[in-house]
Short mmCIF file of N, CA and C and ligand atoms in Angstrom, two decimals:
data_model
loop_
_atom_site.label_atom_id
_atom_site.label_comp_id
_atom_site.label_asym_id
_atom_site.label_seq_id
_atom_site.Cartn_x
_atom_site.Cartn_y
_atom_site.Cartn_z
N UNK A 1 118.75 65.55 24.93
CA UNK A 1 117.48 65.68 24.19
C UNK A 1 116.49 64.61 24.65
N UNK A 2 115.29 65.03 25.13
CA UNK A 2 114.32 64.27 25.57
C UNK A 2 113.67 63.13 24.17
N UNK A 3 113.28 61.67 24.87
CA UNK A 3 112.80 60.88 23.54
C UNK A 3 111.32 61.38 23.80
N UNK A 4 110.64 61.74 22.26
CA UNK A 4 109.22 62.00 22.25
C UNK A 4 108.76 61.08 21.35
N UNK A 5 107.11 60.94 21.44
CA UNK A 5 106.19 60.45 20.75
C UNK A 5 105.55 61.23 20.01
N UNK A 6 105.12 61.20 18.53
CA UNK A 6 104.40 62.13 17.78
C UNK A 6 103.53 61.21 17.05
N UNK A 7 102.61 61.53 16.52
CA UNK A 7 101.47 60.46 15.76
C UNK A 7 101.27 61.24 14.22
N UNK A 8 101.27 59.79 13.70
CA UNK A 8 101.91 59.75 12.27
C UNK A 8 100.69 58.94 10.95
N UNK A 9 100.01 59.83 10.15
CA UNK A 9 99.34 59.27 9.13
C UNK A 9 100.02 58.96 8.16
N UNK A 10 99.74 57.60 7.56
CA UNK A 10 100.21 57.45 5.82
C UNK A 10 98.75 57.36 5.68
N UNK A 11 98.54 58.83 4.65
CA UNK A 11 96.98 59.45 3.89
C UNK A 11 96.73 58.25 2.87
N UNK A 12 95.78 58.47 2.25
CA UNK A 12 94.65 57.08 1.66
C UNK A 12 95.68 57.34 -0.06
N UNK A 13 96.21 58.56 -0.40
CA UNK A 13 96.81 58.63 -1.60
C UNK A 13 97.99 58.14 -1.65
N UNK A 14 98.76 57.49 -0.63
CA UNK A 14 99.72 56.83 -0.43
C UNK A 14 99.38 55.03 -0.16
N UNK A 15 98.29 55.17 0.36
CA UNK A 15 98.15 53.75 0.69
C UNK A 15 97.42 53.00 -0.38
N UNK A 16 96.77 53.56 -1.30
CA UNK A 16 96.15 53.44 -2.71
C UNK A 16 97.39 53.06 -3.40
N UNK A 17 98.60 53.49 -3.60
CA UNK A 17 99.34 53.69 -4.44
C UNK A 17 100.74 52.69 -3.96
N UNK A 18 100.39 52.09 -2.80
CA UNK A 18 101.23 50.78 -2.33
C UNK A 18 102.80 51.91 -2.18
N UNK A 19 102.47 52.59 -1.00
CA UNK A 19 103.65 53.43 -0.61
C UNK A 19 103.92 53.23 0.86
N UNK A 20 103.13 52.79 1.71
CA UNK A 20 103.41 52.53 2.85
C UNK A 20 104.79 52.13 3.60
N UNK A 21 105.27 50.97 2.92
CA UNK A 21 106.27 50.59 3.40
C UNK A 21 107.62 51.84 2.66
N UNK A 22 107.32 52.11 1.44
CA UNK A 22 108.57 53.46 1.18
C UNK A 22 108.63 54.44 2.44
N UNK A 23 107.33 54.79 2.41
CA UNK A 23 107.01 55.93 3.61
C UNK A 23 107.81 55.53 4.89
N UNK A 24 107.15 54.70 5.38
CA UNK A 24 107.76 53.90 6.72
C UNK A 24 109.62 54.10 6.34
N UNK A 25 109.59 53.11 5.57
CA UNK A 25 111.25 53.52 5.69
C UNK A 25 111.89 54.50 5.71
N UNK A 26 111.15 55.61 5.00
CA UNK A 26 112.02 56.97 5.30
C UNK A 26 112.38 57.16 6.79
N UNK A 27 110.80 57.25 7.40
CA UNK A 27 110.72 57.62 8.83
C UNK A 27 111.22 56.75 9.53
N UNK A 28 111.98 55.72 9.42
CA UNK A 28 112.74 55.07 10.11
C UNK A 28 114.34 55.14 9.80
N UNK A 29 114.31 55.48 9.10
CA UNK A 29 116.03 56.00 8.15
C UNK A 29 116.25 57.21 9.07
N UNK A 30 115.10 58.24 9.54
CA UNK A 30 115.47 59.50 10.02
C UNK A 30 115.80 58.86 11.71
N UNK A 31 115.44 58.05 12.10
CA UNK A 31 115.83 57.57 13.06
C UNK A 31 114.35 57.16 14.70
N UNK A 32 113.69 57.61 13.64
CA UNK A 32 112.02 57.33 14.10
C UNK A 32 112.04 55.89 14.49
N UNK A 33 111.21 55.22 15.41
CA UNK A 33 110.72 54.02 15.50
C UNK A 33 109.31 54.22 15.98
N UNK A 34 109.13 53.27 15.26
CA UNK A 34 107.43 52.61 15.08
C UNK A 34 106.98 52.27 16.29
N UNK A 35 106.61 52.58 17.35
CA UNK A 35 105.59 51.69 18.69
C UNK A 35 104.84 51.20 18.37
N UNK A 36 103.65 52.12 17.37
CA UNK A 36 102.75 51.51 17.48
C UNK A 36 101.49 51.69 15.88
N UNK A 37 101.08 50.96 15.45
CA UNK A 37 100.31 50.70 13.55
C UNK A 37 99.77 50.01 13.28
N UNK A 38 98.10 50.86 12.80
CA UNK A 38 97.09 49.97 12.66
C UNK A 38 96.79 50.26 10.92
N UNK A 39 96.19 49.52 10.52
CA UNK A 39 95.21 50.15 8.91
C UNK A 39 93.73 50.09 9.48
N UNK A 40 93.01 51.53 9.55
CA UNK A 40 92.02 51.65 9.61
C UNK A 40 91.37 52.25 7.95
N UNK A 41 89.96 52.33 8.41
CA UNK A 41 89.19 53.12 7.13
C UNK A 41 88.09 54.25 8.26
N UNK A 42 88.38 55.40 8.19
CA UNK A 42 87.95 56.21 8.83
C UNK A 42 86.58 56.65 8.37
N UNK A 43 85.05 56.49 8.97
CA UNK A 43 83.63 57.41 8.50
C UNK A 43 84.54 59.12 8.25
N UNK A 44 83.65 59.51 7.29
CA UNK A 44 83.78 61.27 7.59
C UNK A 44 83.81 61.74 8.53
N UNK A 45 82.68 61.39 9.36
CA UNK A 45 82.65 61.46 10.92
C UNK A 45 83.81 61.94 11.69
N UNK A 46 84.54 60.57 11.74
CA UNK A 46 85.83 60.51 12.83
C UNK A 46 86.88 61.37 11.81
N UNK A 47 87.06 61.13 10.26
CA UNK A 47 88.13 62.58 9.86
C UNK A 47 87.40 63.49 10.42
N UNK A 48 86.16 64.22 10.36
CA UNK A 48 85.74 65.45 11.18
C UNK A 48 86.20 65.50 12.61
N UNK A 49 86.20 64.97 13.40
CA UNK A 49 86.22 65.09 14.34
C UNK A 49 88.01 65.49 14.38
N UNK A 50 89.04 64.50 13.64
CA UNK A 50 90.12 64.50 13.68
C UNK A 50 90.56 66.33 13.31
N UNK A 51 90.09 66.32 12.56
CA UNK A 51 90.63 67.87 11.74
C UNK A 51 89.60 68.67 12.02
N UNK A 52 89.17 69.01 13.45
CA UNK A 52 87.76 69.65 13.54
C UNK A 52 88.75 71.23 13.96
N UNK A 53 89.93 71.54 14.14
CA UNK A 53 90.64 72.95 14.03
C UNK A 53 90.43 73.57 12.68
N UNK A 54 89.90 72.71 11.38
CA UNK A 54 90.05 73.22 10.34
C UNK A 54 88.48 73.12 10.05
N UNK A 55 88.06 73.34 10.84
CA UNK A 55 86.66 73.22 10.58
C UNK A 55 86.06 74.66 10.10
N UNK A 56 86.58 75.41 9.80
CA UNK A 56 86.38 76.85 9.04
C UNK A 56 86.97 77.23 8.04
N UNK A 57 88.16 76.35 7.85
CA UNK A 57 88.88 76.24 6.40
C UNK A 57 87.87 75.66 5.12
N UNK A 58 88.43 76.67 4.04
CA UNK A 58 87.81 76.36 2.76
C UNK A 58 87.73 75.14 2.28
N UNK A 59 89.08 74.30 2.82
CA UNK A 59 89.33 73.07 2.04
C UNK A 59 88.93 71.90 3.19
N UNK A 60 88.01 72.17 4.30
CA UNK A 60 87.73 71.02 5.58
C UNK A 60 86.72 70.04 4.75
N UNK A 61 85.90 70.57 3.92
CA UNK A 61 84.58 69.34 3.40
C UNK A 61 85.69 68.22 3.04
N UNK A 62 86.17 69.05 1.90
CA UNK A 62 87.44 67.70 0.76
C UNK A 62 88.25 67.10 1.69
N UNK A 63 89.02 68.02 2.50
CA UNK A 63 89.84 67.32 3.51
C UNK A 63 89.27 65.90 4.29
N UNK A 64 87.85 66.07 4.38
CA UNK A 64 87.55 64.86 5.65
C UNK A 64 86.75 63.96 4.22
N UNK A 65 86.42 64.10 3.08
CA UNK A 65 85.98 63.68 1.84
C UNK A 65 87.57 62.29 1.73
N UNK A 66 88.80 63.21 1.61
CA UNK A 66 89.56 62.59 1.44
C UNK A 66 90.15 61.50 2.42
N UNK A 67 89.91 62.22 3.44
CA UNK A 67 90.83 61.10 4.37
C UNK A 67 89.95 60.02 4.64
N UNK A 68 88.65 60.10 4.19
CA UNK A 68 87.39 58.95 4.57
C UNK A 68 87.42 58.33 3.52
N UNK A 69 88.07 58.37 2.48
CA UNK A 69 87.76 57.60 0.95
C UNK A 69 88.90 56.41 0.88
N UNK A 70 89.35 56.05 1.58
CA UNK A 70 90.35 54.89 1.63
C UNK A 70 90.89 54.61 3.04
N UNK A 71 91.62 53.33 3.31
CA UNK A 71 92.23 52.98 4.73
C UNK A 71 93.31 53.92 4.21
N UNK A 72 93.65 54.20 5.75
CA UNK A 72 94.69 54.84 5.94
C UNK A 72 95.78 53.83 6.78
N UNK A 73 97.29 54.48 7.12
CA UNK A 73 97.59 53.83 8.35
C UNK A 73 98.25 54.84 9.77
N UNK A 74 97.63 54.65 10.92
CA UNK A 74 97.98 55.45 11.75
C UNK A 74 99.14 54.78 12.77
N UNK A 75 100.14 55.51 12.87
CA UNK A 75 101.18 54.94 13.72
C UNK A 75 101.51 56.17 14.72
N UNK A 76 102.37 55.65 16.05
CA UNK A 76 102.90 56.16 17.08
C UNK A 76 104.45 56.32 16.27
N UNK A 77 105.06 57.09 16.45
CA UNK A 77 106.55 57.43 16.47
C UNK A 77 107.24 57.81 17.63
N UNK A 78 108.22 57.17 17.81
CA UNK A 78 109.38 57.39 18.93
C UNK A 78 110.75 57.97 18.37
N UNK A 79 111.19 58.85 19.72
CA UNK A 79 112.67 59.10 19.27
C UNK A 79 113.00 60.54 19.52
N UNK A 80 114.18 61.05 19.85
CA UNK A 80 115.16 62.31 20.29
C UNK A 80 113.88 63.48 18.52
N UNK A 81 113.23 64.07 19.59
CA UNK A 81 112.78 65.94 18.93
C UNK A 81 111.99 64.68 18.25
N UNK A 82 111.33 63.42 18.39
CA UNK A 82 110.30 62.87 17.22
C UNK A 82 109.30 63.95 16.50
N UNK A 83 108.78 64.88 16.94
CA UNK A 83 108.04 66.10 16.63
C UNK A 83 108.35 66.17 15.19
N UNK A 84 109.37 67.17 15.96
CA UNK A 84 109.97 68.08 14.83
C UNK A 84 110.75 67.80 13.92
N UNK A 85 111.32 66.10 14.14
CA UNK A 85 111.70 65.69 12.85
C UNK A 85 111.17 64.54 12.06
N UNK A 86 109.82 64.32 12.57
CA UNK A 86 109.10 63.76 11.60
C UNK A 86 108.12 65.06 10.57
N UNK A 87 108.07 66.43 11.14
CA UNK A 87 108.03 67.28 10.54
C UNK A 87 108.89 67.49 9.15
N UNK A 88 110.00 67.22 9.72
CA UNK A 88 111.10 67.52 8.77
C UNK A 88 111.19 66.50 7.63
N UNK A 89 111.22 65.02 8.20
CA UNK A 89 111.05 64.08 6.68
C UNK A 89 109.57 64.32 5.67
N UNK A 90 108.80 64.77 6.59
CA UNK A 90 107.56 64.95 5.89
C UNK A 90 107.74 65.88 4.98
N UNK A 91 108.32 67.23 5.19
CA UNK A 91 108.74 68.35 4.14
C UNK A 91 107.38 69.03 4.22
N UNK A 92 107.46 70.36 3.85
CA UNK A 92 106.34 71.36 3.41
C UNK A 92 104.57 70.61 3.48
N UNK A 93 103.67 71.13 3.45
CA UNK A 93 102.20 70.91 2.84
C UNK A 93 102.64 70.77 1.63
N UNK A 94 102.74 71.82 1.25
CA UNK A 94 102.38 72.45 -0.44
C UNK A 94 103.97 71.01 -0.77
N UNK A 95 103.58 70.01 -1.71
CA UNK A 95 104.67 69.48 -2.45
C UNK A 95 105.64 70.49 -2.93
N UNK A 96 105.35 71.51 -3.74
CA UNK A 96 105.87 72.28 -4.73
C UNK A 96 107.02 72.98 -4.11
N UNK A 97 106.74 73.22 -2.24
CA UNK A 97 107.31 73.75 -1.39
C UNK A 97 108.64 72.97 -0.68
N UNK A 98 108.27 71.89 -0.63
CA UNK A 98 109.01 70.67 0.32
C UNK A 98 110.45 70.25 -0.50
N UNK A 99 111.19 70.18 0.47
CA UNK A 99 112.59 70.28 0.21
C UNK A 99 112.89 68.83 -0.44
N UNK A 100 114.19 68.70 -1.28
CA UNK A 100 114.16 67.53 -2.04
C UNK A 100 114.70 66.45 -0.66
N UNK A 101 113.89 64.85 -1.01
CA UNK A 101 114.55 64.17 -0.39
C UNK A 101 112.65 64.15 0.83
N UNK A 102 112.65 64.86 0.96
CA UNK A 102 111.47 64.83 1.91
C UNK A 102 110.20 64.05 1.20
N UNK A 103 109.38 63.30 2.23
CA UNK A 103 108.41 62.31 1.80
C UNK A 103 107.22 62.76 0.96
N UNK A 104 107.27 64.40 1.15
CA UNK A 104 106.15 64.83 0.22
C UNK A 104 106.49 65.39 -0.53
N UNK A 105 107.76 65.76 -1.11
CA UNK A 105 108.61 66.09 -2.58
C UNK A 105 108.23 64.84 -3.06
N UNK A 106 108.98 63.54 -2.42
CA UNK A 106 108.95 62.30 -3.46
C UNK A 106 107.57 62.24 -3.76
N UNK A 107 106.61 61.72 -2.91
CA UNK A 107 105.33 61.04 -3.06
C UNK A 107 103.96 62.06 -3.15
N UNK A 108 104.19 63.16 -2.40
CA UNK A 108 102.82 63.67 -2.16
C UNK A 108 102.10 64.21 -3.98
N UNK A 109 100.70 64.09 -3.93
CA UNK A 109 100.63 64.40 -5.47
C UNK A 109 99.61 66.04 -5.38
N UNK A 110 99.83 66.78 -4.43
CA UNK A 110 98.96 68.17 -4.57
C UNK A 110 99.06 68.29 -2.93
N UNK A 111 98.80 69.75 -2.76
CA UNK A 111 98.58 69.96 -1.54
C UNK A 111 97.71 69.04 -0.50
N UNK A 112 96.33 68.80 -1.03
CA UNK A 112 95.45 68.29 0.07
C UNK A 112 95.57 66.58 -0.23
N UNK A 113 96.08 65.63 -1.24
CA UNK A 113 96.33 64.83 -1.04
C UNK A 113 98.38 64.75 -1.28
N UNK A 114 98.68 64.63 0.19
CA UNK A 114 100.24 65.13 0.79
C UNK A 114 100.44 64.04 1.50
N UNK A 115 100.20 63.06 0.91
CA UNK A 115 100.60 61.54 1.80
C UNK A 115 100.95 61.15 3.06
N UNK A 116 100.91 62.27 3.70
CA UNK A 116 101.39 61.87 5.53
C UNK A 116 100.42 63.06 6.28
N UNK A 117 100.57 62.83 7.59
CA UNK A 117 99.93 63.39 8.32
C UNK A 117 101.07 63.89 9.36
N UNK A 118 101.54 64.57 10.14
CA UNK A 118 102.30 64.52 11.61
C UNK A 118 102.07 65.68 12.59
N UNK A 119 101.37 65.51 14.12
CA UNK A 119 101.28 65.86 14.78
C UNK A 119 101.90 67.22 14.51
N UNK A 120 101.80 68.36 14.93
CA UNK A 120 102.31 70.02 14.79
C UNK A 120 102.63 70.56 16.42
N UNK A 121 102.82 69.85 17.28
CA UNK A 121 103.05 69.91 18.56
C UNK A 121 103.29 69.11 19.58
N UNK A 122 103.92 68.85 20.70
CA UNK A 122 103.42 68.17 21.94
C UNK A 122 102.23 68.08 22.62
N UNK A 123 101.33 68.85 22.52
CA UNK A 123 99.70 69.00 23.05
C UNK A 123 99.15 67.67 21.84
N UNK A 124 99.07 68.37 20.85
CA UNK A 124 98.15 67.83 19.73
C UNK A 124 98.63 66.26 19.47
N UNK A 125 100.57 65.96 19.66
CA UNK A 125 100.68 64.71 19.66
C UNK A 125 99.94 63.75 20.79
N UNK A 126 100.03 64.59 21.76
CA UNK A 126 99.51 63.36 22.94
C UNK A 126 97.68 62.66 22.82
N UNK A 127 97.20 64.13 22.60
CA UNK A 127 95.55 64.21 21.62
C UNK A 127 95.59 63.47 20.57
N UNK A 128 95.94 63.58 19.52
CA UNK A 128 95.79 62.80 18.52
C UNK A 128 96.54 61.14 18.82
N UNK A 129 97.21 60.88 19.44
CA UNK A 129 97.84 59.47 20.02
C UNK A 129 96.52 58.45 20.34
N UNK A 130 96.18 59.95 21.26
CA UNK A 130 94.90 59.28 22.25
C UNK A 130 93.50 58.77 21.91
N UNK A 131 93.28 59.53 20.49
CA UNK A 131 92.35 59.55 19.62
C UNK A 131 92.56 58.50 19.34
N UNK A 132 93.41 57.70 18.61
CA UNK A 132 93.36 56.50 17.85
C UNK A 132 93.78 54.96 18.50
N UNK A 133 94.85 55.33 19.54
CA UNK A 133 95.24 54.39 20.36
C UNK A 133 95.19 54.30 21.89
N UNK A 134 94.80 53.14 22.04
CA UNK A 134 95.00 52.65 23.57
C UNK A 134 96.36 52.46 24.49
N UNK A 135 96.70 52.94 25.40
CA UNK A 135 97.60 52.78 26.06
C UNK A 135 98.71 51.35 25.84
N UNK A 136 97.74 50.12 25.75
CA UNK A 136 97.81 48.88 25.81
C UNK A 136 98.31 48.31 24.20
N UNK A 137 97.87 49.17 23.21
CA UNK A 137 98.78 49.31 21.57
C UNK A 137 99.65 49.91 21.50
N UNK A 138 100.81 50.58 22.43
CA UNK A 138 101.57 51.22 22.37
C UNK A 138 102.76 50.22 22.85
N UNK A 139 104.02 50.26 22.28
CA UNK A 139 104.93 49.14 22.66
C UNK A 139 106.32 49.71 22.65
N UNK A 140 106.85 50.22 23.37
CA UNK A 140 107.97 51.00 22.98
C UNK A 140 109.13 50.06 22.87
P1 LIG B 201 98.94 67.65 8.48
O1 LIG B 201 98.14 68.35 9.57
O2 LIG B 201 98.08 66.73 7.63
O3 LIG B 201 100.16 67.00 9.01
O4 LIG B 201 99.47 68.75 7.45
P2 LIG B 201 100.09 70.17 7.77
O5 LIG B 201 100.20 70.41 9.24
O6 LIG B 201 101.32 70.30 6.94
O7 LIG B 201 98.98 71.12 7.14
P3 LIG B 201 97.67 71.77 7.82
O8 LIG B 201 97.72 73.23 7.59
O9 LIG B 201 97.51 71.28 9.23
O10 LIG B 201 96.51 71.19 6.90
C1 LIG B 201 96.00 69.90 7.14
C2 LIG B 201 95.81 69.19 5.82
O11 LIG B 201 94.77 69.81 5.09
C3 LIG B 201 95.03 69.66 3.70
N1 LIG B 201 95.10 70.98 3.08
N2 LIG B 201 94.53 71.26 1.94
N3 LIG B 201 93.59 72.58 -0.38
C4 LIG B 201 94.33 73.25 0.48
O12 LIG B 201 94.65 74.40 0.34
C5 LIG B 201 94.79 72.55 1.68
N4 LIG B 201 95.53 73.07 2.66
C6 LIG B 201 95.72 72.07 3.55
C7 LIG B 201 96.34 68.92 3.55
O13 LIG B 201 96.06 67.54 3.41
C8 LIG B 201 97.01 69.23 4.87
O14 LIG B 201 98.00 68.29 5.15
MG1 LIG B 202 98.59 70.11 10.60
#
């Protein structure tokens, strides 16, 4: 199994609520490691730009409303399928959906504030990596 990189939000309703480090530990319990984590505070702007695929979705205003209303923290993840199983600790969108034990059963409080973010591909991880980090912040 090839080691991948996937890029990883803890959302502003987690970082409001002093969950960061819970979060983190999950994704490191699953066997994830951290390269690379900053705390930014994102303009609407740059959430637009970030989530500009959902830029025809009903819920894109609130979506970039939300992710601009507090620091967030954006990290690199390493590790065997990192993808698809930081997918997996993350659990469902919808809370109501997400399997017990997963980071958005425990923490997330509604669909659009769902406390994490994680890449949905190899294309979009390397894009979204690139978006936020420099080659030179990456530390494997
Ligand atoms: P993410 O991109 O944040 O990792 O989440 P995801 O793949 O599970 O979900 P996606 O369909 O890509 O949606 C992106 C984010 O938009 C918000 N959302 N709100 N109000 C709603 O119906 C709704 N649907 C989605 C969530 O914050 C979701 O994570
Ligand atoms: Mg997505």
């Amino acid at each position: 199994m090839a080691i991948e990189r996937t890029f990883s939000i803890v959302k502003p309703d987690a970082t409001r609520r002093n969950l960061t480090g819970a979060i983190v530990a999950k994704l490191e319990q699953a066997g994830l490691r951290v390269v690379a984590q900053k705390r930014i505070h994102l303009t609407k702007a740059q959430a637009g730009k970030f989530y500009e695929v959902h830029k025809e979705r009903p819920f894109y205003d609130e979506l970039c409303e939300f992710m601009s209303s507090e620091p967030i923290v954006v990290q690199v993840l390493e590790g065997e399928n990192a993808i698809a199983k930081n997918r997996e600790v993350m659990g469902a969108t919808n809370p109501a959906d997400a399997d017990a034990g997963t980071i958005r059963k425990e923490y997330a409080l509604s669909i659009g504030e769902n406390s994490v973010h994680g890449s949905d591909g190899p294309d979009t991880a390397k894009e979204e990596i690139a978006y936020f980090f420099s080659g030179l912040e990456i530390v494997g």
